[in-house]
Coordinates of C-alpha atoms in Angstrom, one line a residue:
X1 CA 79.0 212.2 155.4
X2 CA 82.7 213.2 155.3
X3 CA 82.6 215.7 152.4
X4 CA 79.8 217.8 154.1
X5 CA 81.8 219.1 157.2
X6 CA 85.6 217.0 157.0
X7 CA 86.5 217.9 153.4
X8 CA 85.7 222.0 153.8
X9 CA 87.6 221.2 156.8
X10 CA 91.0 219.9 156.0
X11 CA 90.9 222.8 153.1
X12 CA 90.4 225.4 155.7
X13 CA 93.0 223.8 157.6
X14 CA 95.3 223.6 154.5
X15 CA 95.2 227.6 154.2
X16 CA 92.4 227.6 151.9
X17 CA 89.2 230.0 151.8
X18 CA 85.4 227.8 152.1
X19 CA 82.4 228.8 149.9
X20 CA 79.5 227.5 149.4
X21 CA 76.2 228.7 147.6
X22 CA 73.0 227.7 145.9
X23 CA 73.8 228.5 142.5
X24 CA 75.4 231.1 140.1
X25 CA 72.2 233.1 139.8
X26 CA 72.1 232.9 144.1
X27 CA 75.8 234.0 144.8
X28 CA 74.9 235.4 148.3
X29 CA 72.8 232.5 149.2
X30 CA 74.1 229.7 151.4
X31 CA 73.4 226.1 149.9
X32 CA 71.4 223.3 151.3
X33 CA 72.0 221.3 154.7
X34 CA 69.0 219.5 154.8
X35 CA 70.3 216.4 155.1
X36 CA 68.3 212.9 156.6
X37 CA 71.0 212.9 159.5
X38 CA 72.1 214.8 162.4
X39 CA 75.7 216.3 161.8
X40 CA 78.1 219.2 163.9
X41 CA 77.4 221.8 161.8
X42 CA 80.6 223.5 159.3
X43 CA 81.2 227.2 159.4
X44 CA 81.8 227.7 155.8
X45 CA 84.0 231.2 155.3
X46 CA 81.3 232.9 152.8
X47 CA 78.5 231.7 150.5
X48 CA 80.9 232.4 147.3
X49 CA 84.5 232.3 146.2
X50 CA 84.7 235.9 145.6
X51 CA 84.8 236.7 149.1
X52 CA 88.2 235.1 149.0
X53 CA 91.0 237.1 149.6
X54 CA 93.0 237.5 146.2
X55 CA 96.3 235.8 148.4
X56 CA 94.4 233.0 149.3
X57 CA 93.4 229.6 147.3
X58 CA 89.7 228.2 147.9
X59 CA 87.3 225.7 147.8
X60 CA 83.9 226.5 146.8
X61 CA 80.7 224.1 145.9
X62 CA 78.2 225.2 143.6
X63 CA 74.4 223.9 144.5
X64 CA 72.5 224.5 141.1
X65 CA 69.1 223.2 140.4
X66 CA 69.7 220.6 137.9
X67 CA 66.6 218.9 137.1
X68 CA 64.7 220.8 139.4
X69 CA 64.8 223.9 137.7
X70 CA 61.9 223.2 135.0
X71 CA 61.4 227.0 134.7
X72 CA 59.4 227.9 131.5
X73 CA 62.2 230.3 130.4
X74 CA 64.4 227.3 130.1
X75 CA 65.3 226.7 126.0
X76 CA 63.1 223.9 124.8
X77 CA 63.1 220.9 123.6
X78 CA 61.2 219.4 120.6
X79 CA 59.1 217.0 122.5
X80 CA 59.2 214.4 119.5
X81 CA 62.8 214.0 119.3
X82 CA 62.9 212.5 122.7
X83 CA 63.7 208.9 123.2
X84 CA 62.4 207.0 126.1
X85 CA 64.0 204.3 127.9
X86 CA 61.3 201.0 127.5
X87 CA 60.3 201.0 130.7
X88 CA 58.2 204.5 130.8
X89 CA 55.1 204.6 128.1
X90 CA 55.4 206.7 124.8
X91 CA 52.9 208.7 125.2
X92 CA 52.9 212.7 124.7
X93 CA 53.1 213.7 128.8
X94 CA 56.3 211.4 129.2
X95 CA 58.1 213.1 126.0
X96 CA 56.8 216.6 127.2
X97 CA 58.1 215.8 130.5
X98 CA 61.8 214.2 129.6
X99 CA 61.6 217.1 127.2
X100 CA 61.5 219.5 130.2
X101 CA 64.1 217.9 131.9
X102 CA 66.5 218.0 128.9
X103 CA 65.2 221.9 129.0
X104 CA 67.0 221.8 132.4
X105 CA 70.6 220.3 131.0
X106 CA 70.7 223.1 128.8
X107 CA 69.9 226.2 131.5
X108 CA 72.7 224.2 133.7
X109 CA 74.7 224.4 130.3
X110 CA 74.1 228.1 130.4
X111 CA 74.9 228.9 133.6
X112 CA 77.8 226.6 134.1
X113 CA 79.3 228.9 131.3
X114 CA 78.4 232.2 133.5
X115 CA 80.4 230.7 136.3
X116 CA 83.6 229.8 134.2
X117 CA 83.4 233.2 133.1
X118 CA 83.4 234.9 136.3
X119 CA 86.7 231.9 137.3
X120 CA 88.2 234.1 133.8
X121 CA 87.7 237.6 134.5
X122 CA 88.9 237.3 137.8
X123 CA 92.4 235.5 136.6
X124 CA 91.7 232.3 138.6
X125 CA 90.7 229.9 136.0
X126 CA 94.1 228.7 134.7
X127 CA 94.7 227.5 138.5
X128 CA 91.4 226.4 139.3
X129 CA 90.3 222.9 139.1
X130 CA 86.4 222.3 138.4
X131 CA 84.6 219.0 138.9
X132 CA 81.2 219.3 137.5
X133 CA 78.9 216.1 138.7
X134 CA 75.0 215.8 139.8
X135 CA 73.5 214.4 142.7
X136 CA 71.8 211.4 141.0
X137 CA 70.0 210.6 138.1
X138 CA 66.8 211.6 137.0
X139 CA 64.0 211.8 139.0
X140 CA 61.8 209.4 137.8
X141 CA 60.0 206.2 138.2
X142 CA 63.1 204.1 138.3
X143 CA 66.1 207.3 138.7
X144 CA 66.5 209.1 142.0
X145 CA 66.1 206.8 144.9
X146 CA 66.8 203.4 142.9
X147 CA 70.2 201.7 141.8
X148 CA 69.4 201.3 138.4
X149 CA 71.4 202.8 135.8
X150 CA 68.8 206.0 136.0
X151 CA 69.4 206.5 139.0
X152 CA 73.2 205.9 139.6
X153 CA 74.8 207.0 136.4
X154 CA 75.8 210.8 136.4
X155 CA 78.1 213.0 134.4
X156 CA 81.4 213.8 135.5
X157 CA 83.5 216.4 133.7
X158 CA 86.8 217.6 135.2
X159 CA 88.8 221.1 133.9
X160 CA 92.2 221.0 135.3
X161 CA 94.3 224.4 135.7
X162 CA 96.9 225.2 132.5
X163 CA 94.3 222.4 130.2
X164 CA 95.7 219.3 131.4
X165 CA 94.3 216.4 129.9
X166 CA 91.8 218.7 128.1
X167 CA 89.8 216.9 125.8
X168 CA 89.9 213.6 126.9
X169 CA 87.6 210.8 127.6
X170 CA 87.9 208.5 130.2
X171 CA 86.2 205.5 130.4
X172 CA 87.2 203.6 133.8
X173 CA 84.6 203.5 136.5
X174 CA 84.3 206.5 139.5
X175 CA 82.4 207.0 142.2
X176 CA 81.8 210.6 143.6
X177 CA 83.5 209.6 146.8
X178 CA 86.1 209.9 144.7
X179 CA 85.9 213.3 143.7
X180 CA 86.7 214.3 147.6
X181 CA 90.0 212.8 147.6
X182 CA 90.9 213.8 144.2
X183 CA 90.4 217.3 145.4
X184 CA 92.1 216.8 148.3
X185 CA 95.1 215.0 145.8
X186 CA 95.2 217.8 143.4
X187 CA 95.2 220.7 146.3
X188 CA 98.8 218.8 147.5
X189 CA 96.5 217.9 151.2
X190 CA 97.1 214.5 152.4
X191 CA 94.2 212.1 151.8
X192 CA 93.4 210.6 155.4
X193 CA 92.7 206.7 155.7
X194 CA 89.5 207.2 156.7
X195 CA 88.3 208.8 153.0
X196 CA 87.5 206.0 151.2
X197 CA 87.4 207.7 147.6
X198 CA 90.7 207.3 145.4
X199 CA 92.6 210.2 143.9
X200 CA 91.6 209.2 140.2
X201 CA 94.1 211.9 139.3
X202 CA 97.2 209.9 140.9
X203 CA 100.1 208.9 139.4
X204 CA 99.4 205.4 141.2
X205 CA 95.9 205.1 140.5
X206 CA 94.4 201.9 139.7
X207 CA 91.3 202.1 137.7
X208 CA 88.6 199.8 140.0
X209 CA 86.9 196.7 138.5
X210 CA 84.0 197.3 140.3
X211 CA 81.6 200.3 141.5
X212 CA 79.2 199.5 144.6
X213 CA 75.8 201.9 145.1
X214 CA 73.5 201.8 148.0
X215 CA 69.9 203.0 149.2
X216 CA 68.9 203.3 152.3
X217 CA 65.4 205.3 153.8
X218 CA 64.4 208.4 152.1
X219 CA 63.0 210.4 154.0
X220 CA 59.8 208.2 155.8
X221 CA 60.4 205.0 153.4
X222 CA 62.5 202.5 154.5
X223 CA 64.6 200.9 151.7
X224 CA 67.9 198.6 151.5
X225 CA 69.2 198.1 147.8
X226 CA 72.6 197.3 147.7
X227 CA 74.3 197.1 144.1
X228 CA 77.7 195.8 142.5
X229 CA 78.4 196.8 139.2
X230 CA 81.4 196.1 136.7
X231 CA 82.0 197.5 132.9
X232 CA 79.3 194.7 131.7
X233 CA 77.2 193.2 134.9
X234 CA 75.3 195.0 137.0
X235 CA 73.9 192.8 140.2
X236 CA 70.9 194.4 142.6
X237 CA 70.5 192.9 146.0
X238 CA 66.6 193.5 147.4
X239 CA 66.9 193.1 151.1
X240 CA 63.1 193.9 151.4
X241 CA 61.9 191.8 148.9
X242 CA 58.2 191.2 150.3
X243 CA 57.5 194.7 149.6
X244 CA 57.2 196.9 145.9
X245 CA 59.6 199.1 144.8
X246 CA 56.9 201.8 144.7
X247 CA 57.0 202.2 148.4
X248 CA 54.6 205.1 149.4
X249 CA 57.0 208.2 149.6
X250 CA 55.9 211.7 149.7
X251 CA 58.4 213.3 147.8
X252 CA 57.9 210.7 144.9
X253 CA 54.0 210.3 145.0
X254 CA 54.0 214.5 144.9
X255 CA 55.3 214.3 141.2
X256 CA 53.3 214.0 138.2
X257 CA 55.5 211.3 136.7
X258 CA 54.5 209.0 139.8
X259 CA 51.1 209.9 139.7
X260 CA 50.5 209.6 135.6
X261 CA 52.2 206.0 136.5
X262 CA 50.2 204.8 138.8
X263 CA 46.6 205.8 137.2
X264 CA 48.1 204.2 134.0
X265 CA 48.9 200.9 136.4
X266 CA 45.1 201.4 138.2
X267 CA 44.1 201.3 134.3
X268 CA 45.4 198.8 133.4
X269 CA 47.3 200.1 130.1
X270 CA 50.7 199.6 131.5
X271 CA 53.2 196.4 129.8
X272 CA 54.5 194.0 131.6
X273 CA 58.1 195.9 132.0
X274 CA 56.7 199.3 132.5
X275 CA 54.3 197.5 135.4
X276 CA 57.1 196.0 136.9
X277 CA 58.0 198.3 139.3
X278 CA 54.2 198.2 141.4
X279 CA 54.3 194.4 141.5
X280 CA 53.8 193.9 145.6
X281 CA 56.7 191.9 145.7
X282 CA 60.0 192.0 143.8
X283 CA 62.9 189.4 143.2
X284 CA 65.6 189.3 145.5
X285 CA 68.5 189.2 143.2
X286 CA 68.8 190.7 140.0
X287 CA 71.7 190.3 137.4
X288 CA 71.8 192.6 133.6
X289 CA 74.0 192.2 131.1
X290 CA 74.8 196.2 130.3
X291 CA 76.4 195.5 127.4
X292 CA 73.5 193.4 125.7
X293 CA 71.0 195.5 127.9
X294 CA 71.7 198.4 128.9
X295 CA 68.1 199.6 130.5
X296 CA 68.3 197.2 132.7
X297 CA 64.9 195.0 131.4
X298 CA 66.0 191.4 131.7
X299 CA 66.6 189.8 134.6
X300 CA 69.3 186.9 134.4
X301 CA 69.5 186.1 138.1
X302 CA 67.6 182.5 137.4
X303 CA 69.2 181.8 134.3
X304 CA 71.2 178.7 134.5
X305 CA 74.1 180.0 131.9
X306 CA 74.7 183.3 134.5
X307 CA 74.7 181.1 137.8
X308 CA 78.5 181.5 137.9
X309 CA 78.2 185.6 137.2
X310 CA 75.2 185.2 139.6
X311 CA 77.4 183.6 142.6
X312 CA 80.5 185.8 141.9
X313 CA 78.8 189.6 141.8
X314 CA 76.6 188.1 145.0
X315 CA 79.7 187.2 146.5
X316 CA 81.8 190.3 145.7
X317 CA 78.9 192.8 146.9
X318 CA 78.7 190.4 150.5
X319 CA 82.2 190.8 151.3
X320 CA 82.4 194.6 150.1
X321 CA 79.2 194.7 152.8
X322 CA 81.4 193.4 155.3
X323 CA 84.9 195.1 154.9
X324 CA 83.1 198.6 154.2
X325 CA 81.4 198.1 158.0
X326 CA 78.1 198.4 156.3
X327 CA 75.3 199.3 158.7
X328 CA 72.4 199.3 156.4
X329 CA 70.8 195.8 157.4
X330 CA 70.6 197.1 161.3
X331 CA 67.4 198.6 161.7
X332 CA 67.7 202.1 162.3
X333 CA 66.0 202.5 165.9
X334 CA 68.8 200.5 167.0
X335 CA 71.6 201.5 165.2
X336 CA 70.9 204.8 167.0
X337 CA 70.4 203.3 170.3
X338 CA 74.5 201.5 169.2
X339 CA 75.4 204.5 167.9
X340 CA 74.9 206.1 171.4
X341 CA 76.1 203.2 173.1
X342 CA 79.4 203.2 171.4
X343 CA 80.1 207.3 170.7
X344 CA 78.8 207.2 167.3
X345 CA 77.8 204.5 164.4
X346 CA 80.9 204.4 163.1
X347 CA 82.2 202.4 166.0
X348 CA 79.5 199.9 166.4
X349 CA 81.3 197.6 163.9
X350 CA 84.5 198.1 165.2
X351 CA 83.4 196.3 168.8
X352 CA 84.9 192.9 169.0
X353 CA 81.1 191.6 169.8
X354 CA 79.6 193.0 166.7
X355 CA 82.9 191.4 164.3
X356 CA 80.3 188.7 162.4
X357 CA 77.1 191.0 162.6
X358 CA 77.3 192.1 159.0
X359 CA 77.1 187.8 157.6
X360 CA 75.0 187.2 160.5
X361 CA 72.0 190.0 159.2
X362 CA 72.7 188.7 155.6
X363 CA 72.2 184.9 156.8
X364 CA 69.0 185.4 158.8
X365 CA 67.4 188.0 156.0
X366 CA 68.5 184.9 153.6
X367 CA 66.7 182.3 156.2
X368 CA 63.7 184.7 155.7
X369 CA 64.2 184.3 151.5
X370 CA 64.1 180.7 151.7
X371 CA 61.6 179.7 154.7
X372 CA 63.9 178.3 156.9
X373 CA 61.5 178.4 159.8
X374 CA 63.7 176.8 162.5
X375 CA 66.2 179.3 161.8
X376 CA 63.8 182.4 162.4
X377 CA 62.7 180.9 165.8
X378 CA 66.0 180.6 166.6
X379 CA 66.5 183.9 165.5
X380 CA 63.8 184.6 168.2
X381 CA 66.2 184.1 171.1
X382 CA 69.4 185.6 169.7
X383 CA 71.0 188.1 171.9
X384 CA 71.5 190.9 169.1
X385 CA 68.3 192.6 168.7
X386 CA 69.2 192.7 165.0
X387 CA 68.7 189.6 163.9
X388 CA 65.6 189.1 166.1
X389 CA 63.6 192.0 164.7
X390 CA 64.6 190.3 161.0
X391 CA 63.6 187.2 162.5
X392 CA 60.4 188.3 163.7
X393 CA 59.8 190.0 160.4
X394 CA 60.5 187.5 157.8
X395 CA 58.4 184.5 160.4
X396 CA 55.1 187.5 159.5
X397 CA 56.1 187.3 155.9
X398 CA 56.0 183.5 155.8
X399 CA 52.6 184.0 157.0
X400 CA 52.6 180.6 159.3
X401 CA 50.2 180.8 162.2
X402 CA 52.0 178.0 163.6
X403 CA 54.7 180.5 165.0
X404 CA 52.1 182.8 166.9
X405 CA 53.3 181.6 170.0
X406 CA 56.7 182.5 169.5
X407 CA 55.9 185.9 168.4
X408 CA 53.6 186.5 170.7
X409 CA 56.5 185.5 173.5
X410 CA 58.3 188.4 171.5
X411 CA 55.7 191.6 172.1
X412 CA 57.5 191.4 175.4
X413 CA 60.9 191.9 173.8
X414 CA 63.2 194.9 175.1
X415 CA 64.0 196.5 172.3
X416 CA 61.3 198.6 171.0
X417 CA 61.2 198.0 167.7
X418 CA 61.7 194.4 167.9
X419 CA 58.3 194.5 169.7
X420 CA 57.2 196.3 166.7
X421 CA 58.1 193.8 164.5
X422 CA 56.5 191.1 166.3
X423 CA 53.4 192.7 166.6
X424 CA 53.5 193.5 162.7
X425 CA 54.2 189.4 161.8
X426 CA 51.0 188.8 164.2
X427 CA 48.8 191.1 162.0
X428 CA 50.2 189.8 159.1
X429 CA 48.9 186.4 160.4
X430 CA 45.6 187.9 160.9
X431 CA 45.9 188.2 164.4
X432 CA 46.2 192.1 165.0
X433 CA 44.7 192.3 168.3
X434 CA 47.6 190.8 170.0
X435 CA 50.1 193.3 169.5
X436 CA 48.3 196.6 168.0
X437 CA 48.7 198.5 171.0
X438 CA 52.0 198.0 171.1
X439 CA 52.0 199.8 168.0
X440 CA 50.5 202.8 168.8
X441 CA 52.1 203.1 172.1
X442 CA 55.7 202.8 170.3
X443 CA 54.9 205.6 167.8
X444 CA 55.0 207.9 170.6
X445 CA 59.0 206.7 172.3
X446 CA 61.4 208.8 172.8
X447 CA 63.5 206.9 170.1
X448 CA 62.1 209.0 167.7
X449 CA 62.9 206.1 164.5
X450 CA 61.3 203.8 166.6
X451 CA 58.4 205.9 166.5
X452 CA 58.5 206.1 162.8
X453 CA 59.1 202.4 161.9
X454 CA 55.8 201.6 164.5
X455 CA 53.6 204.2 162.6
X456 CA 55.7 202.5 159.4
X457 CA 54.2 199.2 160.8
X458 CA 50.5 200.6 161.5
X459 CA 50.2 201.1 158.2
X460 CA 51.8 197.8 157.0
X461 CA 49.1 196.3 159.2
X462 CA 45.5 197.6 157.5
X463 CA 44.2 198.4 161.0
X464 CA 42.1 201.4 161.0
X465 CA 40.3 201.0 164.1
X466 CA 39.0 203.9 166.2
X467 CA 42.0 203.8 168.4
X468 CA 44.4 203.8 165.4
X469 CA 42.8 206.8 164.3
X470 CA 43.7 208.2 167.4
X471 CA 47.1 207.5 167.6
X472 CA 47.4 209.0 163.8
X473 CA 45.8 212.3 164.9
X474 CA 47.9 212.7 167.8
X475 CA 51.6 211.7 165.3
X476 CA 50.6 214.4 163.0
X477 CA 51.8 216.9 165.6
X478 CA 54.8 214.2 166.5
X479 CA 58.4 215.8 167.0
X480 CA 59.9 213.8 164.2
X481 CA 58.9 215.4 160.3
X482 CA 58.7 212.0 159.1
X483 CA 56.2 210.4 161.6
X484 CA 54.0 213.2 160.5
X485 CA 54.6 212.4 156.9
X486 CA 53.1 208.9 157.3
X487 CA 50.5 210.0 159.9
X488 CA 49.5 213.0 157.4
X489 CA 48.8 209.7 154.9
X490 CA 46.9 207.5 157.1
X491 CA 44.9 210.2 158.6
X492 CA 42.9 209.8 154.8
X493 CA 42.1 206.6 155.4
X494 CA 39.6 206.5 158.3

């Protein structure tokens, strides 16, 4: 969040002239703001640099297509001299399409030249600095949206005014938080303490031993991956464990790569490493060894000989979870609801009440992991609504009609979505009828993620009854775009 409106910000209010556009070839158009949260909206000065006054320094952000811009006048690539990672098929439509993508790097190439031209004709390029990064990686089965190395590792090149440090290569670990403060570092601005990027510039800088990467919902699919990674180990947490990595997700499922995957995996002609990633479960730890394997295909996390790498990545992602106030394991319904509460989500960790919640989520998800039964009921009757939705989730996983009573006792829950949860455990025990109108009539509160985790939950549950139908019908024309996503998706399915 802070580089979209408090970097362009402290720039502005620094002296300097704000630009932003969607590419070289789209100088007078703004860029994107589409973003999957609500934020105060930035006044930007122009959508290009060149509207700066010739007295004044500036910030400007380039939005170019990347990947996205498979245009067939991009130069081509010989389809045969592609190498794909293990994990994709070799056949023909992969190469043609990682062809196409590599078609893409070279447009970028092109046009990234046409912008450092326009930097030298207008005599600002020997005082300009230029950090040139993407968004993610590719966006493919296991790229954009995941926390493997497809999806996290990106290019980073850096021209500094008067060629300092031109032509080296740097080989300590970034993240592109960082790339905010080092702007802010190299413009002579003072970095606040509330940008937690370092100034890899600095004359103090210390290179970091480890990099930490996140996912979180995309758009209507819930997700928490959380990831440590240092020069040679790389250690993925699944939070949601009980469900694939090939979540449904519009965006995803709309690309040809996704769906020549998944008629490949309904076919059967898929290996065991390439089918990995529609297997309806997945583990909850995994550990590589980069070095030895670098696409990520072996997964060391029950291998005796890496229980001491196993305990220490686990250990150093857990407290970096907790001293980075990480919110991901509140569900998002009520993180709003807190957010509200408090004055915004940044404070609901900072409440004296909510000091242990970070270990607390982590110890009743891991209750969930290993069946600890007795913990989940208890889990029932906690006062944070947190830990009883995960409680009431994980005793549905476990799939032990023993605990109906207790979940039934929690329909009647206050929270909304904790309801929700309940009511999904019960179908997941086979007993939908006790808490599928709870479902439906949640999809329609005025918490509007409340309303997409219950729709989230109708179609966790399989029931398509005549009432369900109704409720999808009606959420196609619901307020939130992502509610209609999912409703637009079950609507096929009566």
């Amino acid at each position: 969040h802070l580089p979209i409106k408090m970097i362009p910000e402290l720039f502005k209010a620094a002296g300097y002239h704000t630009a932003q556009n969607s590419g070289v070839k789209d100088a007078g158009k703004a860029g994107k703001t589409d973003y999957n949260f609500v934020w105060d909206q930035f006044k930007w000065d122009s959508n290009h640099w060149k509207s700066c006054p010739k007295d004044k320094p500036f910030f400007a952000v380039f939005q170019m297509k990347g990947g996205k811009g498979r245009g067939k006048d991009n130069p081509k690539v010989n389809p045969d001299s592609v190498k794909l990672p293990p994990y994709y098929p070799d056949l023909p439509f992969f190469r043609e399409d990682w062809a196409g993508y590599l078609g893409s790097w070279l447009r970028m190439d092109a046009e990234l030249g046409l912008a450092m031209k326009e930097l030298e004709e207008s005599g600002r390029l020997d005082n300009t600095a230029v950090f040139f990064m993407t968004d993610h990686g590719v966006s493919h089965v296991r790229g954009k949206q995941f926390v493997y190395e497809e999806g996290i590792k990106v290019p980073l090149i850096v021209k500094l005014p008067r060629g300092q440090f031109a032509g080296t290569t740097r080989k300590d670990m970034v993240s592109q938080i960082d790339v905010s403060a080092t702007s802010l570092g190299l413009a002579g601005i003072t970095i606040p303490s509330n940008v937690q990027g370092q100034d890899f510039m600095a004359k103090d800088y210390s290179p970091k031993k480890a990099l930490f990467t996140a996912r979180d919902r995309c758009d209507e699919t819930v997700e928490i991956l959380r990831s440590v990674r240092t020069k040679r180990f790389k250690y993925i947490r699944n939070f949601l464990s009980y469900l694939p990595h090939t979540q449904p997700n519009q965006y995803k499922d709309g690309k040809n790569v996704m769906k020549t995957m998944r008629e490949l995996h309904a076919a059967g002609k898929l290996n065991e490493l390439q089918d990995r990633v529609f297997s309806p479960t997945r583990p909850t730890e995994e550990l590589y060894d980069l070095k030895k394997d670098p696409f990520e295909t072996v997964n060391l996390a029950s291998d005796a000989k890496h229980k001491k790498t196993l305990t220490a990545m686990r250990k150093r992602l857990y407290d970096h979870m907790v001293d980075s106030r990480d919110l991901g394991l509140i569900p998002e319904p009520i993180s709003e609801d807190l957010g509200k509460r408090y004055g915004s989500k940044f404070h609901i960790l900072t409440q004296p009440e909510n000091k242990t919640m970070v270990r607390d989520l982590i110890n009743i998800i891991d209750a969930g992991e290993k069946g600890n039964v007795a913990r989940l009921l208890k889990g029932l009757k906690d006062e944070d609504p947190s830990i009883r939705y995960w409680a009431a989730t994980w005793l549905g996983i476990l799939k032990d009609t023993d605990n109906s009573k207790a979940l039934i006792k929690t329909t009647g829950d206050s929270v909304p979505v904790v309801r929700v949860a309940a009511s999904l455990a019960l179908a997941r025990l086979g007993q939908p009828e006790k808490g599928i109108e709870i479902i439906l009539d949640t999809i329609e509160d005025e918490n509007w993620l409340a309303g997409m985790y219950a729709i989230r939950a109708l179609e966790w549950s399989r029931v398509r009854s005549p009432a369900a139908q109704v409720a999808v019908e009606k959420a196609r024309d619901n307020p939130y775009e992502f509610t209609r996503r999912i409703a637009k998706r079950l609507s096929s399915q009566f």
